[in-house]
Short mmCIF file of C-alpha atoms and ligand atoms in Angstrom, two decimals:
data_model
loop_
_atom_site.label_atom_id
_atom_site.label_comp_id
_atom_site.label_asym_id
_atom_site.label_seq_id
_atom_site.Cartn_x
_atom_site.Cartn_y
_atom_site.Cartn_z
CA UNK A 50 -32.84 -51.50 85.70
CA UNK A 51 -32.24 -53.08 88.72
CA UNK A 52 -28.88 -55.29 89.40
CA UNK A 53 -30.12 -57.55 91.53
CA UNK A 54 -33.47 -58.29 89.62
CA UNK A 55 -32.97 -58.20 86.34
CA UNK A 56 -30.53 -60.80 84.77
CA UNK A 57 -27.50 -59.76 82.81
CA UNK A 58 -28.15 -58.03 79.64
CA UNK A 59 -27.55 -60.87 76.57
CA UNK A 60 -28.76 -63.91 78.97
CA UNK A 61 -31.73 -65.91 79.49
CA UNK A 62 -33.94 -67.98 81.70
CA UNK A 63 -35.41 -70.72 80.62
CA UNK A 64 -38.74 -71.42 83.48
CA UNK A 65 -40.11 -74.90 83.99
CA UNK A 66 -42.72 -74.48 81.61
CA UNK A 67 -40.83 -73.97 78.37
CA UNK A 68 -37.56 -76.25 79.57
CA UNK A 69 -39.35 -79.09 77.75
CA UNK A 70 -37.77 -77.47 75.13
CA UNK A 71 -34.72 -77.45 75.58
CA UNK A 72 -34.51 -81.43 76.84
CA UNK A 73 -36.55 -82.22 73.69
CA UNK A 74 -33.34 -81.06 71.81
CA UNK A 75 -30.79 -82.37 74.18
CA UNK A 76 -31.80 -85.51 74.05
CA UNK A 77 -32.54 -85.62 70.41
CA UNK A 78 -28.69 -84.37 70.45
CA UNK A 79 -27.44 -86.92 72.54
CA UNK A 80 -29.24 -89.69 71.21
CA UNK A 81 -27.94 -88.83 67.21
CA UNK A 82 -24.09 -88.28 68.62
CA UNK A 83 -24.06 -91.56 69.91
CA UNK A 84 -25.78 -93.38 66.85
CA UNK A 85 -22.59 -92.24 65.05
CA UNK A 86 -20.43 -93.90 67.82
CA UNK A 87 -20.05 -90.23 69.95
CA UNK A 88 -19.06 -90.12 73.72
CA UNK A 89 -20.13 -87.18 75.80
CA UNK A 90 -17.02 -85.24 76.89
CA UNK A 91 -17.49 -82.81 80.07
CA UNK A 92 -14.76 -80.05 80.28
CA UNK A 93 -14.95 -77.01 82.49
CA UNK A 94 -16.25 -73.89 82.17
CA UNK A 95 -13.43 -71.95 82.33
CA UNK A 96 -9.59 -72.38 81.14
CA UNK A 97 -6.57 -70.72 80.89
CA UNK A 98 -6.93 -67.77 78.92
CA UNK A 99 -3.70 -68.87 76.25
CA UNK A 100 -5.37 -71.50 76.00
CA UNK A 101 -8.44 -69.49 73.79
CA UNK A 102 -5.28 -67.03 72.31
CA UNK A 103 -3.33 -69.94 71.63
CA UNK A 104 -6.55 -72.10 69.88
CA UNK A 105 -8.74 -69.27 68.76
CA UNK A 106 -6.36 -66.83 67.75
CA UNK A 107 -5.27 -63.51 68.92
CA UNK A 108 -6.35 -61.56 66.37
CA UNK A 109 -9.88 -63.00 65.61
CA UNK A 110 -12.92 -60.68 67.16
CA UNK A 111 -13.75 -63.44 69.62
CA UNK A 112 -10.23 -63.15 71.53
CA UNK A 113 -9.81 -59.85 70.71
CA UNK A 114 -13.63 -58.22 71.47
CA UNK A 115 -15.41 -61.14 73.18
CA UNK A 116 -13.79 -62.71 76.10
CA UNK A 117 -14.84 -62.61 79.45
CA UNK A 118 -11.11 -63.04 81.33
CA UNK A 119 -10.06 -62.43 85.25
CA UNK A 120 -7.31 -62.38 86.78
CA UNK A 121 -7.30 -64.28 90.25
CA UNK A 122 -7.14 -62.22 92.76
CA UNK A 123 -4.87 -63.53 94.72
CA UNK A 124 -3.14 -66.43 93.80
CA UNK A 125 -2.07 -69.38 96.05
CA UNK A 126 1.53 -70.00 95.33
CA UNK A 127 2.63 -66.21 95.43
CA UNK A 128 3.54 -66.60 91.76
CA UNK A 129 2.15 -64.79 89.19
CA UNK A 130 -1.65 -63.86 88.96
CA UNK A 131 -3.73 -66.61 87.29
CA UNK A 132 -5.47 -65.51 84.04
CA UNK A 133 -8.70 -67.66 83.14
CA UNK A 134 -11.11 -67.33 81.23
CA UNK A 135 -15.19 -68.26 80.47
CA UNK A 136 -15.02 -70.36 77.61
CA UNK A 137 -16.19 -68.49 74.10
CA UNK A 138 -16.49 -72.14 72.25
CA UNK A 139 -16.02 -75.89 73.11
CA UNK A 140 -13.05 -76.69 70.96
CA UNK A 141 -10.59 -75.99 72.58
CA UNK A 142 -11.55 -76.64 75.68
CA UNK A 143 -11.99 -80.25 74.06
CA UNK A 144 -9.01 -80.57 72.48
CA UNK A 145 -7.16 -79.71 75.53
CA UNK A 146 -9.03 -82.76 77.55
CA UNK A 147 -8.83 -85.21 75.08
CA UNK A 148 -4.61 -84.33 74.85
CA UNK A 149 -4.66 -83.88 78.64
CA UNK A 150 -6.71 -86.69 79.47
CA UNK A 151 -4.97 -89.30 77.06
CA UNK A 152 -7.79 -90.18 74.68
CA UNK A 153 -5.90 -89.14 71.81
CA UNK A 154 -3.54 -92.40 72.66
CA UNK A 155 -6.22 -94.71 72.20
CA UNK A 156 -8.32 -96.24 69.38
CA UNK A 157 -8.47 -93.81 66.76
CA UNK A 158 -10.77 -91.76 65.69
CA UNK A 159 -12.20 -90.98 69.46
CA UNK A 160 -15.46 -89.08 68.65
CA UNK A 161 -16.82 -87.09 71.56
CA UNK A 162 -19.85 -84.49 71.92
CA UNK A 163 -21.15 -81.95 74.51
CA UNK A 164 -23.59 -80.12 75.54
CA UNK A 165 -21.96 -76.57 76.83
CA UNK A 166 -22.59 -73.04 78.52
CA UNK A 167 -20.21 -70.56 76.41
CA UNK A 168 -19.68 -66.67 76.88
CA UNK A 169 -19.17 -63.74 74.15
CA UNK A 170 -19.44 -60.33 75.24
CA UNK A 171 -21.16 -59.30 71.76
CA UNK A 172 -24.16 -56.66 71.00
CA UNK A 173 -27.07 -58.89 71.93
CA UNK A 174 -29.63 -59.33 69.57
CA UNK A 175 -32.53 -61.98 68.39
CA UNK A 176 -30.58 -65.06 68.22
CA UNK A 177 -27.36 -63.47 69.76
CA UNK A 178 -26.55 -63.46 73.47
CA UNK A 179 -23.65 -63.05 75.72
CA UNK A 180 -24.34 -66.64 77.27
CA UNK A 181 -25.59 -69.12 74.72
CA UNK A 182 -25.17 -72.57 74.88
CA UNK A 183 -23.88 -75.47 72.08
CA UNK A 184 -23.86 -79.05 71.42
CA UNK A 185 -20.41 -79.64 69.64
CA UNK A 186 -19.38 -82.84 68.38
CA UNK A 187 -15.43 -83.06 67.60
CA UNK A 188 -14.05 -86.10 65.59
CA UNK A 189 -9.85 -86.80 66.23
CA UNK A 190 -7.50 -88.89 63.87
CA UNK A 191 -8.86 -88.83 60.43
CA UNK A 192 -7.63 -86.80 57.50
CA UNK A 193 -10.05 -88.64 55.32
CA UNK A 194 -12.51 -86.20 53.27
CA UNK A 195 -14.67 -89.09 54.90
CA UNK A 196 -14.97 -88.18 57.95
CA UNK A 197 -15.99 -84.80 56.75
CA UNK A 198 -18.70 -85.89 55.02
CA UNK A 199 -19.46 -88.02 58.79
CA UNK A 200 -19.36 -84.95 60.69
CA UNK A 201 -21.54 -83.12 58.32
CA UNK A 202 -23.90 -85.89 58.15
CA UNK A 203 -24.09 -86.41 62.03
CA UNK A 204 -24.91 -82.22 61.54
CA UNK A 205 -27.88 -82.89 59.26
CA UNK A 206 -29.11 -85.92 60.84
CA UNK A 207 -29.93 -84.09 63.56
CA UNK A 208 -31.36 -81.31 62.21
CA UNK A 209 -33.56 -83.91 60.22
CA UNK A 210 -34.61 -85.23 63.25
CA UNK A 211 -35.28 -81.65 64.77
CA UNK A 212 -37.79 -81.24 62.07
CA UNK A 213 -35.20 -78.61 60.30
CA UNK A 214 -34.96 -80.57 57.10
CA UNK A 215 -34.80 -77.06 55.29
CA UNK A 216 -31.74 -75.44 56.70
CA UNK A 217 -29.61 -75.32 54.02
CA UNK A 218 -25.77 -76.53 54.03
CA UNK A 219 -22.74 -74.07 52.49
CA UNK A 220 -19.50 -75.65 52.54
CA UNK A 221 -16.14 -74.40 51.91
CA UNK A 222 -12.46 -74.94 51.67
CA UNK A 223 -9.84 -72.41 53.13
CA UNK A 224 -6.98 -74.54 52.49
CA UNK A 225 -3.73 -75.52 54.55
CA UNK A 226 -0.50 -73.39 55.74
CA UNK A 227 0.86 -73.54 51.73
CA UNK A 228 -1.99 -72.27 50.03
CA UNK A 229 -3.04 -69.79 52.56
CA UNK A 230 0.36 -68.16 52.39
CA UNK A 231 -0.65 -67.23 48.85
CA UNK A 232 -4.08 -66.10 49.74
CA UNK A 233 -2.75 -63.89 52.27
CA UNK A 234 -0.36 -62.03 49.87
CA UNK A 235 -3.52 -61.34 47.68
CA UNK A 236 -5.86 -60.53 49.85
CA UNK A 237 -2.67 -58.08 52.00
CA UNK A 238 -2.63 -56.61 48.13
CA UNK A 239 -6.59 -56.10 47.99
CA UNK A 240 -6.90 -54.29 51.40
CA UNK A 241 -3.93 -52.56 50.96
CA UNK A 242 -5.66 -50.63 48.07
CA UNK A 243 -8.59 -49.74 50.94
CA UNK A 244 -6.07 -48.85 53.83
CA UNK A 245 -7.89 -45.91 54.54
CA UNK A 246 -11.08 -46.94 54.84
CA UNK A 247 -10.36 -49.98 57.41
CA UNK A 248 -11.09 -49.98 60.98
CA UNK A 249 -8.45 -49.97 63.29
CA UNK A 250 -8.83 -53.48 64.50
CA UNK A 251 -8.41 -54.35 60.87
CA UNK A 252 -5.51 -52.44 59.72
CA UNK A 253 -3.74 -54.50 62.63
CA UNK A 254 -4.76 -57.66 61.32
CA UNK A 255 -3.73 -56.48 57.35
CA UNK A 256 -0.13 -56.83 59.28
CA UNK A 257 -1.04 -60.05 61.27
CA UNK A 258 -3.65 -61.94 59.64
CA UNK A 259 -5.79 -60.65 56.53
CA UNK A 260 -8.07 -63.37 56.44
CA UNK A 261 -9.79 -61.94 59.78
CA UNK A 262 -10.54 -58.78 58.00
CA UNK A 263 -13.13 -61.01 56.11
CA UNK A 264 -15.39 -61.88 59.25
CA UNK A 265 -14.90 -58.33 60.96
CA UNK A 266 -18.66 -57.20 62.10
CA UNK A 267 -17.80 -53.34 61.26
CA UNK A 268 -20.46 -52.78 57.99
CA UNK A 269 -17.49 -50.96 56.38
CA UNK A 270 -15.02 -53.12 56.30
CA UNK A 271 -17.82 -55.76 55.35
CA UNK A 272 -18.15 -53.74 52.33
CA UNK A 273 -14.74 -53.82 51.36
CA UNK A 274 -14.44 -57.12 52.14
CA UNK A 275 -17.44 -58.45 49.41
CA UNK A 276 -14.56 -57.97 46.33
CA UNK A 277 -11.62 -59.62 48.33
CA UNK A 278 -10.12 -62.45 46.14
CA UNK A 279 -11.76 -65.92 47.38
CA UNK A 280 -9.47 -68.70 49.02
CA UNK A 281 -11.21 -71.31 46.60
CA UNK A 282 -9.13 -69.91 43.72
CA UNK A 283 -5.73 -70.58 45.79
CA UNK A 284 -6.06 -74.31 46.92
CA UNK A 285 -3.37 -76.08 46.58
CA UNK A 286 -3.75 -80.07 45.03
CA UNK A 287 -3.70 -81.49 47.95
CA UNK A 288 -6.26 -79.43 49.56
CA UNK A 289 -8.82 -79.52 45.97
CA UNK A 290 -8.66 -83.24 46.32
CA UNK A 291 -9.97 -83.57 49.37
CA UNK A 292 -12.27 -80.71 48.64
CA UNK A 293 -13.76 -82.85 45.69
CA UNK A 294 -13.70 -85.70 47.73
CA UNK A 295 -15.93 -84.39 50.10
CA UNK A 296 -18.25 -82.76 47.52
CA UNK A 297 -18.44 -86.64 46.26
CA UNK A 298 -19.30 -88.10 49.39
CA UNK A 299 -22.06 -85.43 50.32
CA UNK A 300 -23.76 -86.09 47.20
CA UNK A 301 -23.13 -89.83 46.90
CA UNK A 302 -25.09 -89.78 50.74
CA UNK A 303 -27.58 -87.61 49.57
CA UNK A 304 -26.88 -84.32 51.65
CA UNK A 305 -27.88 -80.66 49.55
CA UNK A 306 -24.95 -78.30 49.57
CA UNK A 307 -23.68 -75.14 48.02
CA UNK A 308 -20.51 -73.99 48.02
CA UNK A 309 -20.03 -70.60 49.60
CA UNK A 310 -16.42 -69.51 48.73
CA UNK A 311 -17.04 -66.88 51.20
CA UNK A 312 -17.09 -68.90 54.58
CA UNK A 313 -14.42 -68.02 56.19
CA UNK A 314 -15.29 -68.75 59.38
CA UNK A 315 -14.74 -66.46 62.76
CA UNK A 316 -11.87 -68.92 64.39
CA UNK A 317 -8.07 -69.20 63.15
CA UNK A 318 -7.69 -73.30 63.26
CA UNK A 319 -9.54 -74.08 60.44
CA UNK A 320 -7.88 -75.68 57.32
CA UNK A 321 -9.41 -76.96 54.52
CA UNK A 322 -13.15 -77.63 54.72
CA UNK A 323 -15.51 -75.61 56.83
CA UNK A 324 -19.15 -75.45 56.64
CA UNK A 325 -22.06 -73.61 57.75
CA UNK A 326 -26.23 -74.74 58.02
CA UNK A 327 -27.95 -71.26 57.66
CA UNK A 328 -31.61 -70.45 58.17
CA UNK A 329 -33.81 -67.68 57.03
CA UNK A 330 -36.21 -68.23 59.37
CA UNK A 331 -34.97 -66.20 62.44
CA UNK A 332 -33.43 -63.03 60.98
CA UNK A 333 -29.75 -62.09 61.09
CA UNK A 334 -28.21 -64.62 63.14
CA UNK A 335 -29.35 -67.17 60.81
CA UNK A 336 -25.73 -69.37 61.33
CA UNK A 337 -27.43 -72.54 63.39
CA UNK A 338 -24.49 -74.54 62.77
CA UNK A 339 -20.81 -73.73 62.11
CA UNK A 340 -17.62 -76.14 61.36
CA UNK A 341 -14.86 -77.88 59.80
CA UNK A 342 -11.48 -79.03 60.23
CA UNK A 343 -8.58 -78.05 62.06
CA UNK A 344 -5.83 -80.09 61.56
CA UNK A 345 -3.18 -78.41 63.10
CA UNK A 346 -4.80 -77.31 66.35
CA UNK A 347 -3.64 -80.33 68.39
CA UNK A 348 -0.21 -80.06 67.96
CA UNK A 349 -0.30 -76.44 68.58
CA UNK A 350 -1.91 -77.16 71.35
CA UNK A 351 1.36 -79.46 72.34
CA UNK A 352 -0.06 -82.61 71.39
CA UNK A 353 0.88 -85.18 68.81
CA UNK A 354 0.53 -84.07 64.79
CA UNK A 355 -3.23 -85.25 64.31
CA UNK A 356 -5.83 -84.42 62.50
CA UNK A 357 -9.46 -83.57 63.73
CA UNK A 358 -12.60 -81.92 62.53
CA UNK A 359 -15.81 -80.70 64.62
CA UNK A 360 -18.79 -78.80 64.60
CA UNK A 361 -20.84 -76.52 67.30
CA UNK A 362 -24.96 -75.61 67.02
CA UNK A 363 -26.13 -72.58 68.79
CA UNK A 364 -28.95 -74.43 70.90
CA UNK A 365 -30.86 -70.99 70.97
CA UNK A 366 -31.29 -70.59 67.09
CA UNK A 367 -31.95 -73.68 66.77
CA UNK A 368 -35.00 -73.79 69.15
CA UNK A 369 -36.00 -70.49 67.74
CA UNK A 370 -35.62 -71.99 64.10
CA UNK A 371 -37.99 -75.24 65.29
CA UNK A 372 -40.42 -72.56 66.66
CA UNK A 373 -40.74 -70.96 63.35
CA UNK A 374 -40.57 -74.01 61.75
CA UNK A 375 -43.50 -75.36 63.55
CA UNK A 376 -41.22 -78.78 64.47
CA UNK A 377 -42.85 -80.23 67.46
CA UNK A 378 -41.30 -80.73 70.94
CA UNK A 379 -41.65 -83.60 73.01
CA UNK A 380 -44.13 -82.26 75.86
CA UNK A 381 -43.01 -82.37 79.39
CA UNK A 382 -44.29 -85.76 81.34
CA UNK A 383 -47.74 -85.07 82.63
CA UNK A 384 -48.75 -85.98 86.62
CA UNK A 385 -49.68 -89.61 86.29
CA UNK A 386 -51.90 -89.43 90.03
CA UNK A 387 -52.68 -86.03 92.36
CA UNK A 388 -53.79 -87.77 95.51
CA UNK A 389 -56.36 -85.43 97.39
CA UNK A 390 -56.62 -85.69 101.22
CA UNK A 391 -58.92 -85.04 104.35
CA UNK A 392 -56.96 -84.72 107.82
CA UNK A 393 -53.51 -85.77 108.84
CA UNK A 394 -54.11 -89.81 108.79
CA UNK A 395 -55.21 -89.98 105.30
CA UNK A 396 -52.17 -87.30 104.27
CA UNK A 397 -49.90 -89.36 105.93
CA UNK A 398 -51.60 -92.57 103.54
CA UNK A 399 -51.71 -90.36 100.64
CA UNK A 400 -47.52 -89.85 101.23
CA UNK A 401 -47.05 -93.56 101.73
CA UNK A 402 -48.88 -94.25 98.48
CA UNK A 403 -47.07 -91.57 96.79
CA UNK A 404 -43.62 -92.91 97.25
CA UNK A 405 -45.13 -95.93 96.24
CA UNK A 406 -45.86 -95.44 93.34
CA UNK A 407 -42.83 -93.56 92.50
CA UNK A 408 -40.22 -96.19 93.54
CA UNK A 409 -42.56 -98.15 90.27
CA UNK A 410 -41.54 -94.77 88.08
CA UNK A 411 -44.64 -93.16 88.19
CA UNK A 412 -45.51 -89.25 88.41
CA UNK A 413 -47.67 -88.62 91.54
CA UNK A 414 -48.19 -85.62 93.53
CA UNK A 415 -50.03 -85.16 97.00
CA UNK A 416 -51.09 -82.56 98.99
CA UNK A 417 -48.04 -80.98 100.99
CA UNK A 418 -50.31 -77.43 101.65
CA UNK A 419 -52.62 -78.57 103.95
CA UNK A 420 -55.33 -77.09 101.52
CA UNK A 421 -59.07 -77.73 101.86
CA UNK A 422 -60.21 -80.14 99.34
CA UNK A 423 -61.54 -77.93 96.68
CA UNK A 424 -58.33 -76.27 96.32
CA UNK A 425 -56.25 -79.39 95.93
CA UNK A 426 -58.79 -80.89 93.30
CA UNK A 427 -58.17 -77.19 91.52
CA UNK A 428 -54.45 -77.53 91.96
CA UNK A 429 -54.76 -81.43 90.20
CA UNK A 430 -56.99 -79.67 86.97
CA UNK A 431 -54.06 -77.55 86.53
CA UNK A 432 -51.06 -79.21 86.22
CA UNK A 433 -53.30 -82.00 84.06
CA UNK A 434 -53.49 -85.23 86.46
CA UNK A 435 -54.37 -87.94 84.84
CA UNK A 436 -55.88 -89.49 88.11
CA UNK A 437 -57.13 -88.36 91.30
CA UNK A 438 -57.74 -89.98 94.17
CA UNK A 439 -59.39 -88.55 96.99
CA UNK A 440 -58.76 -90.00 100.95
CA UNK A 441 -60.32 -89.40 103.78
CA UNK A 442 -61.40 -91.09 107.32
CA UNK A 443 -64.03 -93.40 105.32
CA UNK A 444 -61.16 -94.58 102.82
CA UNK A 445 -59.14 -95.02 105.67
CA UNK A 446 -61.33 -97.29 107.56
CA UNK A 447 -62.68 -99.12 104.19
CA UNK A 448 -58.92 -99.61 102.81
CA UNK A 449 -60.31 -98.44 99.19
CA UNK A 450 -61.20 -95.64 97.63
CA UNK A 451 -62.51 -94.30 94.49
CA UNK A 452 -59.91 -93.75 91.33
CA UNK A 453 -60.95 -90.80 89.24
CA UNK A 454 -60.06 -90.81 85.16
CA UNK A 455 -59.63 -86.22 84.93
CA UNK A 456 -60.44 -86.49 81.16
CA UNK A 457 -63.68 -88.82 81.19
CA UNK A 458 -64.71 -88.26 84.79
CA UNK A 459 -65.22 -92.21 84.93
CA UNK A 460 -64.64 -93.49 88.37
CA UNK A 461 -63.21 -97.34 89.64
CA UNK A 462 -62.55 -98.66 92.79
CA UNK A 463 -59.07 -99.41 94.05
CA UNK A 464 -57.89 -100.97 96.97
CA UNK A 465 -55.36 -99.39 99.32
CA UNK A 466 -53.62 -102.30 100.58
CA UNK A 467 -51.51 -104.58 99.10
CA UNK A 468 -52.61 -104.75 95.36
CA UNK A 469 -52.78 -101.10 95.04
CA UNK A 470 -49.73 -100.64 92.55
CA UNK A 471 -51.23 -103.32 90.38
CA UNK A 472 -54.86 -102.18 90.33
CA UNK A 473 -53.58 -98.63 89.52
CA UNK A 474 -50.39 -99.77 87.27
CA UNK A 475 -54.03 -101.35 84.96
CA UNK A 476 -55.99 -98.56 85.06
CA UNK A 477 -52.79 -96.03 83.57
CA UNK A 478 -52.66 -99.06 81.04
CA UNK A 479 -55.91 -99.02 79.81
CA UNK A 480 -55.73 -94.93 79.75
CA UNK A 481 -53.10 -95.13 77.46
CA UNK A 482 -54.57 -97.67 74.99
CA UNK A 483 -58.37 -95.93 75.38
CA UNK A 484 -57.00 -93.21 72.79
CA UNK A 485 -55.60 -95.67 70.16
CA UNK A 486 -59.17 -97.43 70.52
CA UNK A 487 -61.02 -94.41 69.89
CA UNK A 488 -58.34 -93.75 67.12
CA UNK A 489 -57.10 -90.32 68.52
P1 HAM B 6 -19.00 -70.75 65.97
O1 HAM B 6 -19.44 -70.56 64.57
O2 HAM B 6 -18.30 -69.61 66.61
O3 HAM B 6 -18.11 -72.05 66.01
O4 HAM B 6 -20.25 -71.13 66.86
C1 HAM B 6 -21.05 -72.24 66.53
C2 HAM B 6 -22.51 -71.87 66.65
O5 HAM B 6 -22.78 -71.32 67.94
C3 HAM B 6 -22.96 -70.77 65.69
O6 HAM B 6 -23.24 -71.30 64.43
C4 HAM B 6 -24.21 -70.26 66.39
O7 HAM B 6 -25.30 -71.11 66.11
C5 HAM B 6 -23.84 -70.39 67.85
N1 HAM B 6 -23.41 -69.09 68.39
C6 HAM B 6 -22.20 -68.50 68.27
N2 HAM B 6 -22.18 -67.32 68.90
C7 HAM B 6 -23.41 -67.14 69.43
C8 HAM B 6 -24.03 -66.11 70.21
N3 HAM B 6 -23.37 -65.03 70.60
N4 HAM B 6 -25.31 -66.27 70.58
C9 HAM B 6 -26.01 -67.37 70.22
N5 HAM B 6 -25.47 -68.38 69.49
C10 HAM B 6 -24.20 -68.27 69.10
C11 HAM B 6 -17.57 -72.56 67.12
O8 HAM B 6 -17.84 -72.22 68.24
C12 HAM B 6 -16.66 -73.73 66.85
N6 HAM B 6 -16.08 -74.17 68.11
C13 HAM B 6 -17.41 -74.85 66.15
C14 HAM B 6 -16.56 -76.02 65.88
C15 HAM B 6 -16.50 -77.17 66.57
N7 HAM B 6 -15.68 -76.12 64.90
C16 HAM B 6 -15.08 -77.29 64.97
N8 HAM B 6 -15.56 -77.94 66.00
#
């Protein structure tokens, strides 16, 4: 394999043609955030690497396995060596602007979304790469099993709108600081019966922090981990309540759920509900959506006690889940006009009518290869014109020229002076009504 030719192993292109994509989603994303009162956040691509041990936790596979950290080679101040690193996940890199940036002073909740690059180095796989991307939506200030229900439903509205009606939603609770201190005694107890059999990784986090054992990716300690007592069975009041709450909410609004007592989720700042939309539809890495709340994380992260809640979709699966699903994207804009030309007078007219048109928002394209004129009209069939118009001297001299419709081959005369944006601003008109007429 060649370095310099060949990307990096777990990443991907995307080329113009399938990019459509991609914005079909993006904007579907951004458009559904902001119908539930979401602003788009932008935070940078890399941080401070405490800040991911601090958030994520140090002894969860992603800051343990996954990170992609340097060390600055050589720092400014003659201090010690800066340690950053690519981000694995948006929420911390969130929560750290919103604290940073002051938005956590102002109305509450502030609501805020992105659309973000993030890094894992993890086995690639279908559905699993080293640079993947997520829209994230993170909700600050409300304890209220209400807002879960908000965040879930902002989740599944967009999936609805995706055409991914069918993914199905598991929810779960893994409780606060009290009742996890009981879970972790019983679960220390289970695994402590399996010692032997644990991988090393895990036998440091039996000391550290059980629960991790739970999500580790080694198929033996997966094993082990199926009879491990569930948190469900350890919440404390406080934490059922709001559990029920939620349950209430999802079904009083409508929105399928089963509860999956074994979501444990891969990150440490969870507490009490976290949730999960899983698909069967694009093999292992089924997990298009992942969640819940974390309502300590803030205040670790030095700002005020307050409580917050957020979700992340792997853009990836869930393209790949709308491909198998058949959902339909919206197609890339199609070249309203491909103006042909003759000579260098009428491809200096065809550029004047180009811009034009574009300074009136429409798609037009002219000939910048100095290409004979079969060429050009070949070039035009191919990237689907909707009109072409073909100048030479005699257009020129005559100040009109003929208007070509690709798709019926029916031609019209425009003029190329002064009411050419109008004459041509009709005949795109009447193009787009002639299908609704003919009922296609
Ligand atoms: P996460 O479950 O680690 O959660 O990731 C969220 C989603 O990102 C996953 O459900 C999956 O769709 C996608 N994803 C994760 N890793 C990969 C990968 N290697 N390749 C492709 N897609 C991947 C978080 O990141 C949390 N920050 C979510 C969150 C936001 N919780 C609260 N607010």
């Amino acid at each position: 394999m060649s370095v310099i030719t060949n990307r990096p192993k777990g990443t991907q292109d995307v080329v113009p043609a399938e990019v459509y994509k991609w914005q079909t989603v993006e904007r579907c994303a951004a458009e559904t955030a902001e119908c539930f009162g979401f602003k788009e956040i932008r935070f940078p691509t890399f941080e401070n690497t405490a800040l991911f041990k601090r958030s994520v936790g140090d002894t969860t596979d992603v800051v343990q396995k996954e990170m992609y950290s340097v060390t600055a080679k050589s720092p400014a101040n003659g201090k010690d060596p800066d340690d950053f690193t690519l981000r694995p996940e948006g929420t911390a890199g969130a929560a750290r602007a919103a604290i940073e940036n002051g938005l956590l002073n102002e109305a509450l909740p502030q609501k805020v979304y992105y659309m973000i690059s993030c890094f894992r180095h993890e086995k690639p796989q279908a559905g699993r790469l080293r640079e993947f991307h997520q829209f994230g939506a993170e909700m600050y200030g409300s304890a209220d099993a209400s807002a879960d229900a908000e965040v879930i439903a902002l989740a599944k509205s967009l999936l609805g709108r995706l055409g991914l009606e069918n993914v199905e939603l598991f929810i779960n609770s893994i409780g606060c600081p009290t009742c996890r201190a009981e879970y972790h005694k019983a679960l220390k107890k289970y695994f402590e019966g399996r010692k032997d059999e644990l991988c090393p990784t895990c036998l440091d986090r039996l000391e550290r922090n059980p629960m991790r054992i739970l999500d580790c990716k080694s198929p033996i300690c997966q094993g082990i981990a199926k009879d491990a007592p569930v948190i469900l069975d350890f919440l404390c009041d406080e934490c059922s309540d709001h559990f029920e709450k939620l349950k209430k909410y999802l079904d009083d609004m409508d929105i399928k759920f089963s509860i999956d007592p074994k979501i444990v989720r891969g990150l440490d700042y969870y507490t009490k509900t976290v949730f999960e939309f899983i698909t069967t539809d694009i093999g292992a890495q089924g997990t298009v959506c992942g969640g819940g709340r974390y309502d300590g994380l803030i205040e670790q992260l030095g700002g005020n006690p307050l409580p917050a809640l957020g979700f992340a979709m792997g853009l990836e699966r869930i393209i790949m889940t709308m491909e198998a699903a058949g959902s339909e994207f919206v197609p890339a804009k199609k070249c309203d006009l491909y103006i042909a030309s003759m000579g260098e007078a009428a491809q200096k007219k065809a550029a004047v009518l180009a811009n034009a048109l574009r300074s009136e928002g429409y798609f037009v394209e002219f000939d910048t290869m100095n290409r004979g004129l079969k060429p050009q009209m070949k070039y035009a069939n191919k990237i689907g014109a909707t009109f072409t118009l073909v100048l030479g001297d005699n257009e020129l001299e005559t100040g009109a020229a003929k208007l070509k419709n690709m798709d019926s081959g029916e031609q019209t005369n425009i003029s190329l002076g002064d009411k050419f944006i109008d004459e041509f601003s009709n005949s795109i008109v009447a193009e787009m009504f002639s299908g609704d007429i003919l009922g296609e």
